[in-house]
Amino acid sequence: MSHPDVRDRRRSDQAPPASLAFSVVIPVYNEEDNVRPLLDSLRDVMESLGQPYELIVVDDGSTDKTRARLRDLTVEMPALRVVQLRTNFGQTAALAAGFDIARGALVITLDGDGQNDPADIPRLVDKLKEGYDVVSGWRHDRQDPLWSRRVPSRVANSLISFITGVHLHDYGCALKVYRREILQDVALYGEMHRFLPALCRWVGATIGELPVGHFPRRLGASKYGLGRMVRVLLDLLTVKFLMSYWTRPIQIFGLLGLVLGGLGSAVGGVLSYQKIFHEVGLANRPLLLLAVLLVLVGFQFISIGLLGEMLVRTYHESQRKPVYTVREILSGGQS
C-alpha cells in the first residue's frame, strides 16, 4: 500500500470535499457470477435512501470474467466506479484503494460474494446517526460451515476483543458503516482490514454493533481457509502494539529490559555472594550462564525501546504528524 503521505495527496487530488451522502466500497476477486446481482440489489437499496451515492467496486486483480462484467455494468449504472488493481494485492489493499477515492460523507463496506444483505444498510445508517462513528454488522445467524468457519471465527473474535479492548461479536463481518473523516486517520497495511473497528477506536472513534442478515454463498468459491488464523494472530500483535505503545515503545521494551536485566543482576548478585563469603565454585553452574543471558537480553530490550523512541520521533516530527485527533472545536459566542 502507498505511504500515508502519498495516500493523503491522492485523496486530496481525487476526492474533493464530500458532495455525496454515501460511498459503498466493495472489494471483489473472481466474483464474475456475483457482481451483477449484488450491484442490482445495492442500487435498489441505495436509491431507496433518496440521497446521492456512489458504488465503488475494487477489482483486486481478478483472473476470471469479473473485469469484463464490471466494465459492462459501468455503462448501465452511472453511480458505479470501478477500480481495477494490476494484480491481487489482498482485501486490505483493495479496501484502502476504495477508501482513497471515496467521496461520500459515510462509507459503507460489504463483501462481493453476495453473503451480506444490502437491505441491512439503512438500519446500519440509522444506528450510526445515534452518535457512533463506526457501526459494524454482526452475523448472528451466520450461514457458513461450523468447524471450518464459524468456530475459528468465534475464537478469533473473543481473542481480538480481549486483546484490543474493543468488544464485538463479529470482527469478520464486512458489512460496516464509517464516517469518512475517521477513515482518513487510519492507515491500512498488510491484512489489517480485520481489525478496522479496533484501529478506528485507536484514533478515537465510537463503535456500535448491529445484528445483520447473512446468506449462504450461492455462486463462486470462498477465498478463505484455516490458514488465515496464523495471520490473524500475527496481525493482532501488531494491532495491540499500535494501540498501546505506538508513541511510547520504551515503556514496553524498556520495562521488559528492566525486569530481565534486574532478574539477571539479582541472580548474579546471589552467585557472587556465595562465591565471596561461602567459597562456592561457579564453574559449570547453569545459573551463572542464565544470569549473563538475562542481563544481555535486558540490555537488548532497552536498546530496542530507545531505537523505537527515536524512530517514532523521526516519523512524527519529519512529517509534522500530530499524536492526536480532533473530533470538533467549539468557540464561545458562535452557534
mmCIF file of C-alpha atoms in Angstrom:
data_model
loop_
_atom_site.group_PDB
_atom_site.id
_atom_site.type_symbol
_atom_site.label_atom_id
_atom_site.label_comp_id
_atom_site.label_asym_id
_atom_site.label_seq_id
_atom_site.Cartn_x
_atom_site.Cartn_y
_atom_site.Cartn_z
ATOM 1 C CA MET A 1 0.000 0.000 0.000
ATOM 2 C CA SER A 2 1.072 3.576 -0.537
ATOM 3 C CA HIS A 3 2.854 5.598 2.087
ATOM 4 C CA PRO A 4 0.401 7.632 4.211
ATOM 5 C CA ASP A 5 1.617 10.944 2.754
ATOM 6 C CA VAL A 6 1.150 9.638 -0.789
ATOM 7 C CA ARG A 7 -2.276 8.416 0.182
ATOM 8 C CA ASP A 8 -3.192 11.852 1.569
ATOM 9 C CA ARG A 9 -2.064 13.540 -1.640
ATOM 10 C CA ARG A 10 -4.100 11.111 -3.721
ATOM 11 C CA ARG A 11 -7.109 11.710 -1.532
ATOM 12 C CA SER A 12 -6.792 15.497 -1.981
ATOM 13 C CA ASP A 13 -6.403 15.073 -5.756
ATOM 14 C CA GLN A 14 -9.161 12.527 -6.361
ATOM 15 C CA ALA A 15 -11.664 13.121 -3.584
ATOM 16 C CA PRO A 16 -12.852 16.722 -3.225
ATOM 17 C CA PRO A 17 -14.888 17.719 -0.180
ATOM 18 C CA ALA A 18 -17.734 15.260 0.313
ATOM 19 C CA SER A 19 -20.581 16.026 -2.084
ATOM 20 C CA LEU A 20 -22.202 12.617 -1.776
ATOM 21 C CA ALA A 21 -24.054 11.155 1.160
ATOM 22 C CA PHE A 22 -22.797 7.586 0.711
ATOM 23 C CA SER A 23 -19.877 5.710 -0.806
ATOM 24 C CA VAL A 24 -20.286 1.936 -0.955
ATOM 25 C CA VAL A 25 -16.913 0.159 -1.245
ATOM 26 C CA ILE A 26 -16.908 -3.471 -2.405
ATOM 27 C CA PRO A 27 -13.627 -5.379 -2.917
ATOM 28 C CA VAL A 28 -14.029 -8.311 -5.316
ATOM 29 C CA TYR A 29 -11.773 -11.097 -6.524
ATOM 30 C CA ASN A 30 -13.003 -13.633 -9.067
ATOM 31 C CA GLU A 31 -16.708 -12.968 -8.450
ATOM 32 C CA GLU A 32 -17.931 -12.948 -12.054
ATOM 33 C CA ASP A 33 -21.273 -14.548 -11.160
ATOM 34 C CA ASN A 34 -21.956 -12.328 -8.142
ATOM 35 C CA VAL A 35 -21.205 -8.775 -9.279
ATOM 36 C CA ARG A 36 -24.391 -8.175 -11.289
ATOM 37 C CA PRO A 37 -26.954 -9.459 -8.741
ATOM 38 C CA LEU A 38 -25.085 -7.743 -5.914
ATOM 39 C CA LEU A 39 -24.896 -4.372 -7.678
ATOM 40 C CA ASP A 40 -28.509 -4.580 -8.815
ATOM 41 C CA SER A 41 -29.578 -5.168 -5.222
ATOM 42 C CA LEU A 42 -27.303 -2.405 -3.934
ATOM 43 C CA ARG A 43 -28.646 0.084 -6.466
ATOM 44 C CA ASP A 44 -32.209 -0.559 -5.348
ATOM 45 C CA VAL A 45 -31.338 -0.149 -1.667
ATOM 46 C CA MET A 46 -29.256 2.997 -2.123
ATOM 47 C CA GLU A 47 -31.847 4.688 -4.321
ATOM 48 C CA SER A 48 -34.471 3.984 -1.659
ATOM 49 C CA LEU A 49 -32.475 6.191 0.728
ATOM 50 C CA GLY A 50 -33.132 9.174 -1.513
ATOM 51 C CA GLN A 51 -29.654 10.709 -1.229
ATOM 52 C CA PRO A 52 -26.735 10.898 -3.692
ATOM 53 C CA TYR A 53 -24.403 7.914 -3.572
ATOM 54 C CA GLU A 54 -21.665 6.094 -5.437
ATOM 55 C CA LEU A 55 -20.805 2.408 -5.758
ATOM 56 C CA ILE A 56 -17.055 1.756 -5.769
ATOM 57 C CA VAL A 57 -16.045 -1.759 -6.801
ATOM 58 C CA VAL A 58 -12.356 -2.565 -6.412
ATOM 59 C CA ASP A 59 -11.352 -5.461 -8.652
ATOM 60 C CA ASP A 60 -8.405 -6.982 -6.824
ATOM 61 C CA GLY A 61 -6.686 -8.483 -9.867
ATOM 62 C CA SER A 62 -9.416 -10.952 -10.839
ATOM 63 C CA THR A 63 -8.420 -13.618 -13.356
ATOM 64 C CA ASP A 64 -11.933 -14.618 -14.452
ATOM 65 C CA LYS A 65 -14.584 -12.537 -16.253
ATOM 66 C CA THR A 66 -15.163 -10.166 -13.339
ATOM 67 C CA ARG A 67 -13.347 -7.315 -15.071
ATOM 68 C CA ALA A 68 -15.432 -7.622 -18.249
ATOM 69 C CA ARG A 69 -18.683 -7.864 -16.282
ATOM 70 C CA LEU A 70 -17.832 -4.724 -14.328
ATOM 71 C CA ARG A 71 -16.944 -2.817 -17.486
ATOM 72 C CA ASP A 72 -20.371 -3.635 -18.924
ATOM 73 C CA LEU A 73 -22.090 -2.572 -15.706
ATOM 74 C CA THR A 74 -20.465 0.877 -15.747
ATOM 75 C CA VAL A 75 -22.476 1.624 -18.901
ATOM 76 C CA GLU A 76 -25.712 0.699 -17.149
ATOM 77 C CA MET A 77 -25.041 2.273 -13.758
ATOM 78 C CA PRO A 78 -23.932 5.940 -13.700
ATOM 79 C CA ALA A 79 -23.214 5.718 -9.956
ATOM 80 C CA LEU A 80 -20.744 2.859 -10.436
ATOM 81 C CA ARG A 81 -16.991 3.471 -10.264
ATOM 82 C CA VAL A 82 -14.648 0.535 -10.876
ATOM 83 C CA VAL A 83 -11.055 0.459 -9.644
ATOM 84 C CA GLN A 84 -9.027 -2.294 -11.262
ATOM 85 C CA LEU A 85 -5.824 -3.188 -9.452
ATOM 86 C CA ARG A 86 -2.933 -4.506 -11.508
ATOM 87 C CA THR A 87 -2.636 -7.736 -9.521
ATOM 88 C CA ASN A 88 -4.071 -9.435 -6.442
ATOM 89 C CA PHE A 89 -2.883 -7.240 -3.550
ATOM 90 C CA GLY A 90 -5.328 -8.605 -0.963
ATOM 91 C CA GLN A 91 -8.510 -7.373 0.664
ATOM 92 C CA THR A 92 -6.809 -4.774 2.848
ATOM 93 C CA ALA A 93 -5.184 -3.062 -0.131
ATOM 94 C CA ALA A 94 -8.438 -3.253 -2.100
ATOM 95 C CA LEU A 95 -10.347 -1.559 0.714
ATOM 96 C CA ALA A 96 -7.639 1.084 1.021
ATOM 97 C CA ALA A 97 -7.922 1.822 -2.698
ATOM 98 C CA GLY A 98 -11.667 2.255 -2.333
ATOM 99 C CA PHE A 99 -11.323 4.469 0.743
ATOM 100 C CA ASP A 100 -8.815 6.683 -1.055
ATOM 101 C CA ILE A 101 -11.282 7.712 -3.762
ATOM 102 C CA ALA A 102 -14.498 7.622 -1.714
ATOM 103 C CA ARG A 103 -16.336 10.961 -1.728
ATOM 104 C CA GLY A 104 -19.322 10.181 0.451
ATOM 105 C CA ALA A 105 -19.771 11.512 3.972
ATOM 106 C CA LEU A 106 -20.497 7.935 5.055
ATOM 107 C CA VAL A 107 -18.523 4.971 3.728
ATOM 108 C CA ILE A 108 -20.239 1.587 3.607
ATOM 109 C CA THR A 109 -18.339 -1.657 3.053
ATOM 110 C CA LEU A 110 -19.504 -5.170 2.242
ATOM 111 C CA ASP A 111 -18.135 -8.311 0.624
ATOM 112 C CA GLY A 112 -18.543 -9.052 -3.058
ATOM 113 C CA ASP A 113 -19.605 -12.671 -2.550
ATOM 114 C CA GLY A 114 -23.298 -11.905 -2.088
ATOM 115 C CA GLN A 115 -23.478 -13.184 1.501
ATOM 116 C CA ASN A 116 -24.114 -9.752 3.056
ATOM 117 C CA ASP A 117 -27.654 -8.417 2.751
ATOM 118 C CA PRO A 118 -27.730 -4.874 1.278
ATOM 119 C CA ALA A 119 -31.190 -4.426 2.809
ATOM 120 C CA ASP A 120 -29.443 -4.037 6.204
ATOM 121 C CA ILE A 121 -27.668 -0.844 5.101
ATOM 122 C CA PRO A 122 -30.482 1.591 6.090
ATOM 123 C CA ARG A 123 -30.581 0.054 9.581
ATOM 124 C CA LEU A 124 -26.819 0.457 9.978
ATOM 125 C CA VAL A 125 -27.030 4.082 8.817
ATOM 126 C CA ASP A 126 -29.809 4.788 11.317
ATOM 127 C CA LYS A 127 -27.698 3.214 14.072
ATOM 128 C CA LEU A 128 -24.755 5.422 13.099
ATOM 129 C CA LYS A 129 -26.932 8.517 13.464
ATOM 130 C CA GLU A 130 -27.363 7.688 17.152
ATOM 131 C CA GLY A 131 -23.890 9.142 17.661
ATOM 132 C CA TYR A 132 -21.491 6.432 16.530
ATOM 133 C CA ASP A 133 -18.532 6.861 14.191
ATOM 134 C CA VAL A 134 -18.489 3.212 13.115
ATOM 135 C CA VAL A 135 -21.264 0.616 13.111
ATOM 136 C CA SER A 136 -20.253 -2.993 12.499
ATOM 137 C CA GLY A 137 -22.551 -5.784 11.385
ATOM 138 C CA TRP A 138 -22.949 -8.942 13.455
ATOM 139 C CA ARG A 139 -23.835 -12.119 11.541
ATOM 140 C CA HIS A 140 -25.792 -13.577 14.471
ATOM 141 C CA ASP A 141 -27.232 -16.349 12.255
ATOM 142 C CA ARG A 142 -24.178 -16.981 10.135
ATOM 143 C CA GLN A 143 -24.657 -19.288 7.135
ATOM 144 C CA ASP A 144 -21.181 -20.820 6.912
ATOM 145 C CA PRO A 145 -19.711 -24.252 7.751
ATOM 146 C CA LEU A 146 -19.475 -24.778 11.513
ATOM 147 C CA TRP A 147 -15.995 -26.217 12.080
ATOM 148 C CA SER A 148 -14.051 -24.602 9.252
ATOM 149 C CA ARG A 149 -15.512 -21.092 9.508
ATOM 150 C CA ARG A 150 -17.795 -20.358 12.462
ATOM 151 C CA VAL A 151 -15.868 -21.990 15.335
ATOM 152 C CA PRO A 152 -12.466 -20.485 14.369
ATOM 153 C CA SER A 153 -14.220 -17.123 13.884
ATOM 154 C CA ARG A 154 -15.732 -17.230 17.377
ATOM 155 C CA VAL A 155 -12.334 -17.983 18.897
ATOM 156 C CA ALA A 156 -10.718 -15.180 16.890
ATOM 157 C CA ASN A 157 -13.449 -12.680 17.811
ATOM 158 C CA SER A 158 -13.095 -13.444 21.518
ATOM 159 C CA LEU A 159 -9.312 -13.132 21.363
ATOM 160 C CA ILE A 160 -9.386 -9.889 19.361
ATOM 161 C CA SER A 161 -11.963 -8.364 21.717
ATOM 162 C CA PHE A 162 -9.899 -9.333 24.761
ATOM 163 C CA ILE A 163 -6.575 -8.084 23.377
ATOM 164 C CA THR A 164 -7.808 -4.813 21.858
ATOM 165 C CA GLY A 165 -10.468 -3.967 24.432
ATOM 166 C CA VAL A 166 -12.963 -3.285 21.608
ATOM 167 C CA HIS A 167 -15.666 -5.892 22.225
ATOM 168 C CA LEU A 168 -17.518 -7.005 19.107
ATOM 169 C CA HIS A 169 -19.271 -10.264 18.342
ATOM 170 C CA ASP A 170 -18.122 -10.369 14.731
ATOM 171 C CA TYR A 171 -14.945 -8.676 13.541
ATOM 172 C CA GLY A 172 -15.092 -10.652 10.307
ATOM 173 C CA CYS A 173 -18.370 -9.183 9.060
ATOM 174 C CA ALA A 174 -17.558 -6.957 6.086
ATOM 175 C CA LEU A 175 -20.834 -5.040 6.328
ATOM 176 C CA LYS A 176 -19.911 -1.831 8.163
ATOM 177 C CA VAL A 177 -20.616 1.897 8.018
ATOM 178 C CA TYR A 178 -17.931 4.509 8.762
ATOM 179 C CA ARG A 179 -17.816 8.257 8.951
ATOM 180 C CA ARG A 180 -15.364 9.230 6.230
ATOM 181 C CA GLU A 181 -13.278 11.523 8.452
ATOM 182 C CA ILE A 182 -12.475 8.573 10.734
ATOM 183 C CA LEU A 183 -11.060 6.522 7.868
ATOM 184 C CA GLN A 184 -8.792 9.420 6.890
ATOM 185 C CA ASP A 185 -6.896 8.939 10.161
ATOM 186 C CA VAL A 186 -6.465 5.171 9.729
ATOM 187 C CA ALA A 187 -3.612 3.731 7.650
ATOM 188 C CA LEU A 188 -4.120 0.191 6.339
ATOM 189 C CA TYR A 189 -1.210 -2.184 5.783
ATOM 190 C CA GLY A 190 -0.719 -5.921 5.475
ATOM 191 C CA GLU A 191 -4.023 -7.634 6.305
ATOM 192 C CA MET A 192 -5.321 -5.163 8.861
ATOM 193 C CA HIS A 193 -8.834 -4.929 7.409
ATOM 194 C CA ARG A 194 -9.987 -7.484 10.008
ATOM 195 C CA PHE A 195 -9.158 -5.028 12.786
ATOM 196 C CA LEU A 196 -10.652 -1.871 11.272
ATOM 197 C CA PRO A 197 -13.044 -1.233 14.203
ATOM 198 C CA ALA A 198 -10.153 -1.533 16.679
ATOM 199 C CA LEU A 199 -7.944 0.721 14.537
ATOM 200 C CA CYS A 200 -10.758 3.267 14.341
ATOM 201 C CA ARG A 201 -11.141 3.105 18.107
ATOM 202 C CA TRP A 202 -7.389 3.805 18.336
ATOM 203 C CA VAL A 203 -7.984 7.223 16.716
ATOM 204 C CA GLY A 204 -10.921 7.985 18.996
ATOM 205 C CA ALA A 205 -13.948 6.598 17.137
ATOM 206 C CA THR A 206 -17.058 5.367 18.920
ATOM 207 C CA ILE A 207 -18.045 1.852 17.829
ATOM 208 C CA GLY A 208 -21.523 0.343 17.581
ATOM 209 C CA GLU A 209 -22.754 -3.080 16.513
ATOM 210 C CA LEU A 210 -25.996 -4.309 14.975
ATOM 211 C CA PRO A 211 -27.240 -7.815 14.051
ATOM 212 C CA VAL A 212 -27.497 -8.252 10.276
ATOM 213 C CA GLY A 213 -28.632 -10.954 7.912
ATOM 214 C CA HIS A 214 -26.294 -13.416 6.255
ATOM 215 C CA PHE A 215 -26.828 -15.626 3.210
ATOM 216 C CA PRO A 216 -25.057 -18.874 2.289
ATOM 217 C CA ARG A 217 -22.710 -18.482 -0.655
ATOM 218 C CA ARG A 218 -24.704 -19.328 -3.751
ATOM 219 C CA LEU A 219 -22.169 -18.701 -6.503
ATOM 220 C CA GLY A 220 -18.392 -18.840 -6.766
ATOM 221 C CA ALA A 221 -15.871 -20.258 -4.307
ATOM 222 C CA SER A 222 -14.745 -18.965 -0.921
ATOM 223 C CA LYS A 223 -11.279 -17.376 -0.748
ATOM 224 C CA TYR A 224 -10.814 -18.079 2.973
ATOM 225 C CA GLY A 225 -9.222 -21.011 4.781
ATOM 226 C CA LEU A 226 -7.985 -22.055 8.197
ATOM 227 C CA GLY A 227 -4.517 -20.790 7.283
ATOM 228 C CA ARG A 228 -5.651 -17.231 7.911
ATOM 229 C CA MET A 229 -5.763 -17.927 11.675
ATOM 230 C CA VAL A 230 -1.968 -17.668 11.885
ATOM 231 C CA ARG A 231 -2.032 -14.352 10.037
ATOM 232 C CA VAL A 232 -4.759 -13.074 12.360
ATOM 233 C CA LEU A 233 -2.616 -13.869 15.428
ATOM 234 C CA LEU A 234 0.446 -12.140 13.981
ATOM 235 C CA ASP A 235 -1.533 -9.079 12.906
ATOM 236 C CA LEU A 236 -3.180 -8.969 16.332
ATOM 237 C CA LEU A 237 0.247 -8.500 17.945
ATOM 238 C CA THR A 238 0.843 -5.523 15.655
ATOM 239 C CA VAL A 239 -2.564 -4.004 16.441
ATOM 240 C CA LYS A 240 -2.036 -4.384 20.193
ATOM 241 C CA PHE A 241 1.341 -2.681 19.966
ATOM 242 C CA LEU A 242 -0.049 0.152 17.838
ATOM 243 C CA MET A 243 -2.993 0.744 20.160
ATOM 244 C CA SER A 244 -0.976 0.661 23.388
ATOM 245 C CA TYR A 245 2.623 1.645 22.698
ATOM 246 C CA TRP A 246 2.814 3.289 19.250
ATOM 247 C CA THR A 247 4.065 6.628 20.599
ATOM 248 C CA ARG A 248 5.924 5.204 23.632
ATOM 249 C CA PRO A 249 7.743 1.977 22.690
ATOM 250 C CA ILE A 250 10.262 2.434 25.524
ATOM 251 C CA GLN A 251 7.501 1.702 28.025
ATOM 252 C CA ILE A 252 7.046 -1.878 26.805
ATOM 253 C CA PHE A 253 10.564 -2.738 25.671
ATOM 254 C CA GLY A 254 12.198 -0.783 28.479
ATOM 255 C CA LEU A 255 10.014 -2.489 31.086
ATOM 256 C CA LEU A 256 10.881 -5.925 29.735
ATOM 257 C CA GLY A 257 14.540 -4.956 29.675
ATOM 258 C CA LEU A 258 14.485 -3.705 33.262
ATOM 259 C CA VAL A 259 12.698 -6.835 34.514
ATOM 260 C CA LEU A 260 15.016 -9.263 32.722
ATOM 261 C CA GLY A 261 18.143 -7.257 33.465
ATOM 262 C CA GLY A 262 17.162 -6.848 37.109
ATOM 263 C CA LEU A 263 16.473 -10.563 37.451
ATOM 264 C CA GLY A 264 19.817 -11.410 35.875
ATOM 265 C CA SER A 265 21.610 -8.952 38.163
ATOM 266 C CA ALA A 266 19.866 -10.434 41.191
ATOM 267 C CA VAL A 267 20.916 -13.968 40.242
ATOM 268 C CA GLY A 268 24.453 -12.734 39.597
ATOM 269 C CA GLY A 269 24.488 -10.997 42.989
ATOM 270 C CA VAL A 270 23.464 -14.182 44.780
ATOM 271 C CA LEU A 271 26.140 -16.173 42.986
ATOM 272 C CA SER A 272 28.763 -13.541 43.811
ATOM 273 C CA TYR A 273 27.754 -13.609 47.481
ATOM 274 C CA GLN A 274 28.091 -17.396 47.544
ATOM 275 C CA LYS A 275 31.493 -17.218 45.876
ATOM 276 C CA ILE A 276 32.909 -14.479 48.134
ATOM 277 C CA PHE A 277 31.530 -15.457 51.528
ATOM 278 C CA HIS A 278 30.970 -19.191 51.194
ATOM 279 C CA GLU A 279 33.610 -20.053 48.610
ATOM 280 C CA VAL A 280 31.066 -21.854 46.419
ATOM 281 C CA GLY A 281 32.514 -22.587 42.996
ATOM 282 C CA LEU A 282 30.849 -21.004 39.947
ATOM 283 C CA ALA A 283 32.331 -23.268 37.314
ATOM 284 C CA ASN A 284 29.816 -25.354 35.373
ATOM 285 C CA ARG A 285 26.858 -23.688 37.086
ATOM 286 C CA PRO A 286 23.929 -23.081 34.691
ATOM 287 C CA LEU A 287 22.705 -20.222 36.895
ATOM 288 C CA LEU A 288 25.785 -18.178 36.009
ATOM 289 C CA LEU A 289 25.064 -18.539 32.286
ATOM 290 C CA LEU A 290 21.397 -17.703 32.912
ATOM 291 C CA ALA A 291 22.336 -14.528 34.805
ATOM 292 C CA VAL A 292 24.616 -13.354 31.993
ATOM 293 C CA LEU A 293 21.956 -14.159 29.379
ATOM 294 C CA LEU A 294 19.241 -12.248 31.257
ATOM 295 C CA VAL A 295 21.421 -9.160 31.619
ATOM 296 C CA LEU A 296 22.333 -9.189 27.923
ATOM 297 C CA VAL A 297 18.746 -9.731 26.779
ATOM 298 C CA GLY A 298 17.574 -6.987 29.130
ATOM 299 C CA PHE A 299 20.132 -4.601 27.654
ATOM 300 C CA GLN A 300 18.946 -5.506 24.160
ATOM 301 C CA PHE A 301 15.302 -4.817 25.020
ATOM 302 C CA ILE A 302 16.178 -1.406 26.443
ATOM 303 C CA SER A 303 18.197 -0.643 23.303
ATOM 304 C CA ILE A 304 15.235 -1.641 21.102
ATOM 305 C CA GLY A 305 12.979 0.654 23.136
ATOM 306 C CA LEU A 306 15.354 3.603 22.704
ATOM 307 C CA LEU A 307 15.656 2.953 18.975
ATOM 308 C CA GLY A 308 11.861 2.756 18.776
ATOM 309 C CA GLU A 309 11.572 6.128 20.529
ATOM 310 C CA MET A 310 13.923 7.712 18.007
ATOM 311 C CA LEU A 311 12.003 6.202 15.072
ATOM 312 C CA VAL A 312 8.664 7.426 16.437
ATOM 313 C CA ARG A 313 10.019 10.950 16.878
ATOM 314 C CA THR A 314 11.585 10.931 13.426
ATOM 315 C CA TYR A 315 8.287 9.738 11.903
ATOM 316 C CA HIS A 316 6.097 12.340 13.605
ATOM 317 C CA GLU A 317 8.458 15.323 13.512
ATOM 318 C CA SER A 318 9.717 14.885 9.945
ATOM 319 C CA GLN A 319 6.140 14.724 8.614
ATOM 320 C CA ARG A 320 4.624 17.099 11.184
ATOM 321 C CA LYS A 321 2.131 14.389 12.103
ATOM 322 C CA PRO A 322 0.220 15.041 15.347
ATOM 323 C CA VAL A 323 -0.110 12.372 18.012
ATOM 324 C CA TYR A 324 -3.806 13.165 18.488
ATOM 325 C CA THR A 325 -7.044 13.510 16.516
ATOM 326 C CA VAL A 326 -9.680 16.220 16.982
ATOM 327 C CA ARG A 327 -13.420 15.495 16.982
ATOM 328 C CA GLU A 328 -14.567 19.143 16.973
ATOM 329 C CA ILE A 329 -13.636 22.608 18.242
ATOM 330 C CA LEU A 330 -16.208 24.766 20.000
ATOM 331 C CA SER A 331 -15.710 28.519 20.387
ATOM 332 C CA GLY A 332 -17.569 30.832 22.702
ATOM 333 C CA GLY A 333 -20.075 33.239 21.110
ATOM 334 C CA GLN A 334 -20.544 31.114 17.998
ATOM 335 C CA SER A 335 -23.557 28.994 17.149
#
